[in-house]
Amino acid sequence: MAKVTVIGAGNVGATAAQRLLETGLCDVVLLDIVEGLPQGKALDMAHSAYILGLTNRCVGTNDYQDTAGSDVVVITSGAARKPGMTRDQLVEINAAIVGEVAEKAAAVSPEAVLLVVTNPVDVMTWLAIKKSGFSRQRVIGLSGVLDSSRLAYLISKQINVPVTDVNAYVWGEHGQQMVVFPRLNTVKGVPITKMLAEEVISGLIAQTVASGAEVVNLLKTSSAYYAPSAAIVRMASAIIENSGEILPSAVCLDGEYGLYDVVCGVPVKLGEKGVQSIVKIDLSDDEQKLLAKSAESIKKMIANIPSG
Ligand code: NAD
């Protein structure tokens, strides 16, 4: 049975732990710095195993030794946005947390794949690579799976088709500079550019960029966690099952798409060792410029992180 550790037992982490447990694919360890929080939530989840017919286990802890030998470590620890905040404003506080967590988790699970969720996720993924000492193949950020799901939801509503008929792909930064190439988004194989006017598509893209803030503004005291935790399970499952599924993911680029030493969302083939390969799609000059602009904004944030 695979072992998945989730660090941070807050909204995203605990919901991801529950969803992971319910896949039946892995044992789950939930870790937080707050005493009792991960233990209480994990015990509550363990109490559901009989009802749900699950034999995999869930434990809560404050001790990294209990996470030793994990196949996947999901990092959700850190502050979330409040209304009016951008993800970039979390950089200072979350860099200290993610840096420490990546070091400690990597020390006891040297073969793990790190799945970074804490925002700003592109920057935190870059930092986790440095702090863990892991290769860039084994540290992956969650961005495009969530953003694409939000875009797919909006496309399905606009065209009035089941969301499962939509194939959506969001690239670039998980933030204001996220990138959508309209021609690569399809409904049953038909590009949305053949079905929707340019200004309608631009509106859907703008709504996708604002989706996270829309949830924050409604919830007021927390940010989104149902869709983010579903995205965690989709990515973690691809890794555990060595599926080779192509999912948009934030990975460190080393020449791919002409970009170097920057973590940015691109299509990635995922497997048990993390990144199997970065998928190369021919981009037009304009598309390439958009991606480079997005990567540039991430690079600026990386240059500003306290230990960056
Ligand atoms: P939350 O406040 O509910 O939970 C964060 C948890 O982290 C808390 O339980 C806290 O005690 C714990 N924590 C803090 N420092 C720690 C440390 N050093 N070690 C272990 N645990 C520690 O926040 P949330 O809503 O769960 O969001 C978590 C993070 O995920 C935020 O940064 C948020 O912006 C981000 N997020 C990212 C995406 C994405 O697509 N990448 C989506 C949603 C949320």
Tab-separated table of C-alpha atoms and ligand atoms in Angstrom:
chain	number	residue	atom	x	y	z
A	1	MET	CA	0.000	0.000	0.000
A	2	ALA	CA	1.374	3.425	-0.946
A	3	LYS	CA	1.992	5.940	1.854
A	4	VAL	CA	0.960	9.563	1.376
A	5	THR	CA	1.772	12.262	3.927
A	6	VAL	CA	-0.242	15.470	3.977
A	7	ILE	CA	1.483	18.329	5.790
A	8	GLY	CA	-0.926	20.951	7.092
A	9	ALA	CA	-4.193	19.734	8.599
A	10	GLY	CA	-6.151	22.857	7.657
A	11	ASN	CA	-8.941	23.152	5.117
A	12	VAL	CA	-7.008	21.958	2.072
A	13	GLY	CA	-4.845	19.375	3.864
A	14	ALA	CA	-7.581	17.713	5.896
A	15	THR	CA	-10.010	17.600	2.965
A	16	ALA	CA	-7.267	16.135	0.766
A	17	ALA	CA	-6.491	13.537	3.463
A	18	GLN	CA	-10.159	12.534	3.549
A	19	ARG	CA	-10.402	12.314	-0.233
A	20	LEU	CA	-7.125	10.349	-0.440
A	21	LEU	CA	-8.297	7.916	2.225
A	22	GLU	CA	-11.543	7.396	0.352
A	23	THR	CA	-9.706	6.389	-2.850
A	24	GLY	CA	-8.517	3.301	-0.944
A	25	LEU	CA	-5.199	3.699	-2.810
A	26	CYS	CA	-2.959	4.685	0.091
A	27	ASP	CA	-2.391	4.951	3.811
A	28	VAL	CA	-2.494	8.596	4.869
A	29	VAL	CA	-0.425	10.456	7.478
A	30	LEU	CA	-1.670	13.927	8.411
A	31	LEU	CA	0.889	16.244	10.064
A	32	ASP	CA	0.505	19.736	11.523
A	33	ILE	CA	2.374	21.894	14.029
A	34	VAL	CA	-0.774	22.367	16.111
A	35	GLU	CA	-0.940	19.635	18.749
A	36	GLY	CA	-4.091	17.512	18.621
A	37	LEU	CA	-5.369	18.943	15.325
A	38	PRO	CA	-4.025	16.278	12.937
A	39	GLN	CA	-4.589	13.534	15.526
A	40	GLY	CA	-8.228	14.567	16.049
A	41	LYS	CA	-9.013	14.905	12.340
A	42	ALA	CA	-7.261	11.632	11.455
A	43	LEU	CA	-9.082	9.787	14.246
A	44	ASP	CA	-12.404	11.151	13.001
A	45	MET	CA	-11.519	9.921	9.477
A	46	ALA	CA	-10.406	6.532	10.819
A	47	HIS	CA	-13.809	6.230	12.498
A	48	SER	CA	-15.407	6.429	9.040
A	49	ALA	CA	-13.436	3.449	7.655
A	50	TYR	CA	-15.912	0.808	8.887
A	51	ILE	CA	-18.881	2.672	7.417
A	52	LEU	CA	-17.123	3.164	4.085
A	53	GLY	CA	-15.584	-0.316	3.965
A	54	LEU	CA	-12.003	0.981	3.858
A	55	THR	CA	-8.982	-1.005	5.055
A	56	ASN	CA	-6.317	1.626	4.421
A	57	ARG	CA	-5.233	3.653	7.435
A	58	CYS	CA	-5.130	7.286	8.481
A	59	VAL	CA	-3.026	8.651	11.372
A	60	GLY	CA	-2.394	12.153	12.660
A	61	THR	CA	0.908	13.379	14.087
A	62	ASN	CA	3.217	16.288	14.941
A	63	ASP	CA	6.323	14.119	14.437
A	64	TYR	CA	8.100	13.785	11.068
A	65	GLN	CA	9.345	10.294	12.011
A	66	ASP	CA	5.775	9.063	11.462
A	67	THR	CA	5.953	10.279	7.863
A	68	ALA	CA	9.141	8.306	7.097
A	69	GLY	CA	9.185	6.337	3.860
A	70	SER	CA	6.306	8.226	2.230
A	71	ASP	CA	5.813	7.798	-1.511
A	72	VAL	CA	4.176	11.204	-1.849
A	73	VAL	CA	4.348	14.205	0.501
A	74	VAL	CA	1.696	16.857	-0.070
A	75	ILE	CA	2.671	20.278	1.331
A	76	THR	CA	-0.351	22.400	2.247
A	77	SER	CA	1.073	24.051	5.380
A	78	GLY	CA	1.000	27.826	5.519
A	79	ALA	CA	-1.282	30.815	5.440
A	80	ALA	CA	-4.156	31.125	2.970
A	81	ARG	CA	-5.514	34.315	1.371
A	82	LYS	CA	-8.055	36.569	3.032
A	83	PRO	CA	-10.404	38.853	1.052
A	84	GLY	CA	-8.477	41.537	-0.875
A	85	MET	CA	-5.169	39.633	-0.813
A	86	THR	CA	-3.277	38.261	-3.818
A	87	ARG	CA	-1.419	34.953	-3.603
A	88	ASP	CA	1.934	36.796	-3.933
A	89	GLN	CA	1.362	38.571	-0.626
A	90	LEU	CA	1.785	35.224	1.135
A	91	VAL	CA	5.377	34.833	-0.021
A	92	GLU	CA	7.245	35.939	3.074
A	93	ILE	CA	5.295	33.999	5.694
A	94	ASN	CA	4.924	30.858	3.590
A	95	ALA	CA	8.544	30.708	2.405
A	96	ALA	CA	9.711	30.168	5.986
A	97	ILE	CA	7.116	27.439	6.552
A	98	VAL	CA	7.566	25.599	3.242
A	99	GLY	CA	11.372	25.788	3.432
A	100	GLU	CA	11.402	24.114	6.841
A	101	VAL	CA	8.738	21.552	5.969
A	102	ALA	CA	10.439	20.520	2.709
A	103	GLU	CA	13.744	19.971	4.499
A	104	LYS	CA	12.227	17.893	7.303
A	105	ALA	CA	9.954	15.823	5.068
A	106	ALA	CA	12.707	15.096	2.539
A	107	ALA	CA	15.111	13.963	5.278
A	108	VAL	CA	12.855	11.067	6.319
A	109	SER	CA	11.342	10.262	2.898
A	110	PRO	CA	14.310	10.527	0.524
A	111	GLU	CA	12.495	8.713	-2.305
A	112	ALA	CA	9.251	10.690	-2.109
A	113	VAL	CA	7.625	12.915	-4.679
A	114	LEU	CA	6.774	16.307	-3.152
A	115	LEU	CA	3.462	17.778	-4.264
A	116	VAL	CA	3.500	21.456	-3.306
A	117	VAL	CA	0.188	23.257	-2.787
A	118	THR	CA	1.013	26.217	-0.516
A	119	ASN	CA	0.781	29.596	-2.278
A	120	PRO	CA	2.245	31.300	-4.161
A	121	VAL	CA	2.677	27.776	-5.432
A	122	ASP	CA	5.098	28.345	-8.318
A	123	VAL	CA	7.525	30.119	-5.990
A	124	MET	CA	7.028	27.598	-3.153
A	125	THR	CA	7.721	24.704	-5.546
A	126	TRP	CA	11.006	26.320	-6.632
A	127	LEU	CA	11.925	26.796	-2.962
A	128	ALA	CA	10.983	23.200	-2.078
A	129	ILE	CA	13.362	21.914	-4.775
A	130	LYS	CA	16.225	23.931	-3.249
A	131	LYS	CA	15.417	23.024	0.357
A	132	SER	CA	14.746	19.323	-0.189
A	133	GLY	CA	17.757	18.784	-2.445
A	134	PHE	CA	15.475	16.652	-4.650
A	135	SER	CA	15.752	16.619	-8.431
A	136	ARG	CA	13.287	18.830	-10.305
A	137	GLN	CA	11.480	15.663	-11.433
A	138	ARG	CA	10.412	14.905	-7.867
A	139	VAL	CA	8.973	18.280	-6.818
A	140	ILE	CA	5.740	19.305	-8.511
A	141	GLY	CA	3.351	22.177	-7.827
A	142	LEU	CA	-0.422	22.075	-8.029
A	143	SER	CA	-1.870	24.799	-10.221
A	144	GLY	CA	-3.124	23.867	-13.675
A	145	VAL	CA	-5.321	20.952	-12.608
A	146	LEU	CA	-7.335	23.304	-10.401
A	147	ASP	CA	-7.319	26.271	-12.789
A	148	SER	CA	-8.273	24.038	-15.730
A	149	SER	CA	-11.154	22.571	-13.744
A	150	ARG	CA	-12.428	26.071	-13.033
A	151	LEU	CA	-12.155	26.982	-16.713
A	152	ALA	CA	-13.887	23.726	-17.717
A	153	TYR	CA	-16.742	24.557	-15.353
A	154	LEU	CA	-17.178	27.982	-16.963
A	155	ILE	CA	-16.979	26.595	-20.528
A	156	SER	CA	-19.539	23.894	-19.711
A	157	LYS	CA	-21.930	26.490	-18.289
A	158	GLN	CA	-21.438	28.814	-21.268
A	159	ILE	CA	-22.063	26.121	-23.905
A	160	ASN	CA	-24.453	24.093	-21.749
A	161	VAL	CA	-22.653	20.768	-22.072
A	162	PRO	CA	-21.565	18.294	-19.390
A	163	VAL	CA	-18.276	19.407	-17.829
A	164	THR	CA	-16.885	15.943	-18.656
A	165	ASP	CA	-17.163	16.795	-22.390
A	166	VAL	CA	-14.691	19.668	-21.923
A	167	ASN	CA	-10.909	19.462	-22.171
A	168	ALA	CA	-9.441	22.579	-20.572
A	169	TYR	CA	-5.781	23.513	-20.167
A	170	VAL	CA	-4.428	26.378	-18.096
A	171	TRP	CA	-0.691	27.076	-18.223
A	172	GLY	CA	1.722	29.500	-16.578
A	173	GLU	CA	1.483	31.138	-13.198
A	174	HIS	CA	-1.133	30.142	-10.620
A	175	GLY	CA	-2.157	33.774	-10.261
A	176	GLN	CA	-2.934	36.906	-12.224
A	177	GLN	CA	-0.621	35.814	-15.047
A	178	MET	CA	-2.171	32.402	-15.685
A	179	VAL	CA	-2.188	31.579	-19.394
A	180	VAL	CA	-4.891	30.057	-21.590
A	181	PHE	CA	-4.337	29.221	-25.253
A	182	PRO	CA	-7.956	29.139	-26.479
A	183	ARG	CA	-7.279	26.797	-29.443
A	184	LEU	CA	-6.079	24.035	-27.077
A	185	ASN	CA	-9.374	23.989	-25.148
A	186	THR	CA	-11.964	21.722	-26.688
A	187	VAL	CA	-15.470	20.342	-26.290
A	188	LYS	CA	-15.648	16.754	-27.583
A	189	GLY	CA	-12.549	17.516	-29.645
A	190	VAL	CA	-13.882	20.781	-31.142
A	191	PRO	CA	-11.792	23.854	-30.228
A	192	ILE	CA	-13.802	26.441	-28.298
A	193	THR	CA	-12.551	28.999	-30.833
A	194	LYS	CA	-15.013	27.387	-33.295
A	195	MET	CA	-17.896	27.615	-30.841
A	196	LEU	CA	-17.505	30.893	-28.972
A	197	ALA	CA	-16.762	34.502	-29.955
A	198	GLU	CA	-13.339	35.888	-29.022
A	199	GLU	CA	-14.761	38.308	-26.443
A	200	VAL	CA	-16.766	35.520	-24.780
A	201	ILE	CA	-13.605	33.413	-24.478
A	202	SER	CA	-11.700	36.401	-23.039
A	203	GLY	CA	-14.477	36.813	-20.475
A	204	LEU	CA	-14.266	33.144	-19.460
A	205	ILE	CA	-10.493	33.426	-19.065
A	206	ALA	CA	-10.847	36.548	-16.905
A	207	GLN	CA	-13.420	34.732	-14.764
A	208	THR	CA	-11.059	31.761	-14.382
A	209	VAL	CA	-8.269	34.049	-13.167
A	210	ALA	CA	-10.683	35.565	-10.632
A	211	SER	CA	-12.254	32.243	-9.530
A	212	GLY	CA	-10.092	31.750	-6.432
A	213	ALA	CA	-10.744	35.308	-5.235
A	214	GLU	CA	-14.478	34.835	-5.873
A	215	VAL	CA	-14.484	31.914	-3.426
A	216	VAL	CA	-12.370	33.847	-0.881
A	217	ASN	CA	-14.763	36.806	-1.055
A	218	LEU	CA	-17.764	34.559	-0.409
A	219	LEU	CA	-16.164	32.535	2.396
A	220	LYS	CA	-14.471	35.618	3.943
A	221	THR	CA	-12.360	33.669	6.452
A	222	SER	CA	-10.766	31.010	4.264
A	223	SER	CA	-9.911	30.199	0.663
A	224	ALA	CA	-11.068	27.339	-1.568
A	225	TYR	CA	-10.481	23.741	-0.548
A	226	TYR	CA	-12.988	21.352	-2.137
A	227	ALA	CA	-11.691	21.765	-5.696
A	228	PRO	CA	-8.038	22.127	-4.582
A	229	SER	CA	-8.242	18.873	-2.606
A	230	ALA	CA	-9.824	17.107	-5.590
A	231	ALA	CA	-6.888	18.343	-7.693
A	232	ILE	CA	-4.430	16.964	-5.105
A	233	VAL	CA	-6.042	13.529	-5.349
A	234	ARG	CA	-5.969	13.585	-9.161
A	235	MET	CA	-2.231	14.358	-9.182
A	236	ALA	CA	-1.316	12.063	-6.272
A	237	SER	CA	-3.254	9.188	-7.893
A	238	ALA	CA	-1.379	9.651	-11.189
A	239	ILE	CA	1.877	9.435	-9.224
A	240	ILE	CA	0.917	6.473	-7.025
A	241	GLU	CA	-0.565	4.513	-9.928
A	242	ASN	CA	2.324	5.454	-12.269
A	243	SER	CA	-0.379	6.273	-14.804
A	244	GLY	CA	1.545	8.532	-17.183
A	245	GLU	CA	-1.450	10.855	-17.246
A	246	ILE	CA	-0.738	14.262	-18.775
A	247	LEU	CA	-1.777	16.949	-16.304
A	248	PRO	CA	-0.923	20.653	-16.318
A	249	SER	CA	1.559	20.997	-13.458
A	250	ALA	CA	3.993	23.555	-12.059
A	251	VAL	CA	7.487	22.199	-12.681
A	252	CYS	CA	10.972	23.644	-12.864
A	253	LEU	CA	11.937	24.263	-16.476
A	254	ASP	CA	15.440	23.745	-17.794
A	255	GLY	CA	15.219	24.908	-21.374
A	256	GLU	CA	11.729	23.562	-22.096
A	257	TYR	CA	9.676	26.282	-23.795
A	258	GLY	CA	12.875	28.371	-23.803
A	259	LEU	CA	12.645	28.935	-20.034
A	260	TYR	CA	15.290	28.258	-17.384
A	261	ASP	CA	15.323	27.896	-13.583
A	262	VAL	CA	11.722	28.937	-13.136
A	263	VAL	CA	8.714	26.915	-11.980
A	264	CYS	CA	5.817	27.392	-14.350
A	265	GLY	CA	2.657	25.493	-15.325
A	266	VAL	CA	3.053	23.327	-18.445
A	267	PRO	CA	1.668	19.930	-19.543
A	268	VAL	CA	3.474	17.171	-17.671
A	269	LYS	CA	3.346	13.378	-17.844
A	270	LEU	CA	3.165	12.144	-14.242
A	271	GLY	CA	4.345	8.824	-12.836
A	272	GLU	CA	5.774	7.165	-9.736
A	273	LYS	CA	9.033	9.114	-9.923
A	274	GLY	CA	7.185	12.400	-10.409
A	275	VAL	CA	7.762	14.056	-13.766
A	276	GLN	CA	8.066	11.382	-16.480
A	277	SER	CA	8.406	14.075	-19.122
A	278	ILE	CA	7.455	17.635	-19.920
A	279	VAL	CA	5.180	17.580	-22.945
A	280	LYS	CA	6.294	19.841	-25.769
A	281	ILE	CA	3.512	21.441	-27.788
A	282	ASP	CA	4.331	23.772	-30.678
A	283	LEU	CA	3.364	27.281	-29.640
A	284	SER	CA	2.967	30.257	-31.951
A	285	ASP	CA	5.231	33.274	-31.340
A	286	ASP	CA	2.382	35.094	-29.565
A	287	GLU	CA	1.631	32.093	-27.360
A	288	GLN	CA	5.312	31.689	-26.499
A	289	LYS	CA	5.478	35.386	-25.548
A	290	LEU	CA	2.484	35.009	-23.211
A	291	LEU	CA	4.095	32.042	-21.455
A	292	ALA	CA	7.434	33.874	-21.154
A	293	LYS	CA	5.676	36.916	-19.637
A	294	SER	CA	3.972	34.691	-17.077
A	295	ALA	CA	7.283	32.987	-16.214
A	296	GLU	CA	8.933	36.400	-15.882
A	297	SER	CA	6.460	37.430	-13.178
A	298	ILE	CA	7.209	34.194	-11.266
A	299	LYS	CA	10.954	34.828	-11.610
A	300	LYS	CA	10.515	38.259	-10.046
A	301	MET	CA	8.775	36.695	-7.048
A	302	ILE	CA	11.477	34.042	-6.728
A	303	ALA	CA	14.105	36.795	-6.629
A	304	ASN	CA	12.194	38.385	-3.722
A	305	ILE	CA	11.813	35.367	-1.462
A	306	PRO	CA	13.736	35.765	1.782
A	307	SER	CA	16.162	32.898	1.079
A	308	GLY	CA	15.879	33.080	-2.717
B	1	NAD	P1	-5.402	26.650	6.544
B	1	NAD	O1	-5.040	27.877	7.281
B	1	NAD	O2	-6.776	26.100	6.687
B	1	NAD	O3	-4.379	25.473	6.926
B	1	NAD	C1	-2.997	25.643	6.978
B	1	NAD	C2	-2.464	24.667	8.022
B	1	NAD	O4	-1.034	24.711	7.980
B	1	NAD	C3	-2.881	25.004	9.466
B	1	NAD	O5	-3.526	23.895	10.071
B	1	NAD	C4	-1.554	25.312	10.154
B	1	NAD	O6	-1.516	24.948	11.519
B	1	NAD	C5	-0.578	24.490	9.322
B	1	NAD	N1	0.814	24.905	9.471
B	1	NAD	C6	1.316	26.161	9.528
B	1	NAD	N2	2.648	26.116	9.692
B	1	NAD	C7	3.013	24.801	9.721
B	1	NAD	C8	4.249	24.116	9.832
B	1	NAD	N3	5.411	24.772	9.971
B	1	NAD	N4	4.230	22.763	9.823
B	1	NAD	C9	3.076	22.081	9.693
B	1	NAD	N5	1.865	22.682	9.576
B	1	NAD	C10	1.837	24.022	9.582
B	1	NAD	O7	-5.083	26.952	4.982
B	1	NAD	P2	-5.654	26.153	3.728
B	1	NAD	O8	-6.914	26.761	3.267
B	1	NAD	O9	-5.596	24.701	4.035
B	1	NAD	O10	-4.550	26.530	2.630
B	1	NAD	C11	-3.244	26.040	2.746
B	1	NAD	C12	-2.353	26.609	1.660
B	1	NAD	O11	-2.740	26.095	0.389
B	1	NAD	C13	-2.427	28.143	1.522
B	1	NAD	O12	-1.141	28.669	1.274
B	1	NAD	C14	-3.323	28.331	0.310
B	1	NAD	O13	-3.117	29.582	-0.321
B	1	NAD	C15	-2.859	27.173	-0.546
B	1	NAD	N6	-3.747	26.770	-1.630
B	1	NAD	C16	-3.157	26.497	-2.835
B	1	NAD	C17	-3.931	26.080	-3.895
B	1	NAD	C18	-3.268	25.747	-5.211
B	1	NAD	O14	-3.957	25.615	-6.207
B	1	NAD	N7	-1.964	25.589	-5.260
B	1	NAD	C19	-5.316	25.971	-3.745
B	1	NAD	C20	-5.878	26.250	-2.508
B	1	NAD	C21	-5.076	26.643	-1.437
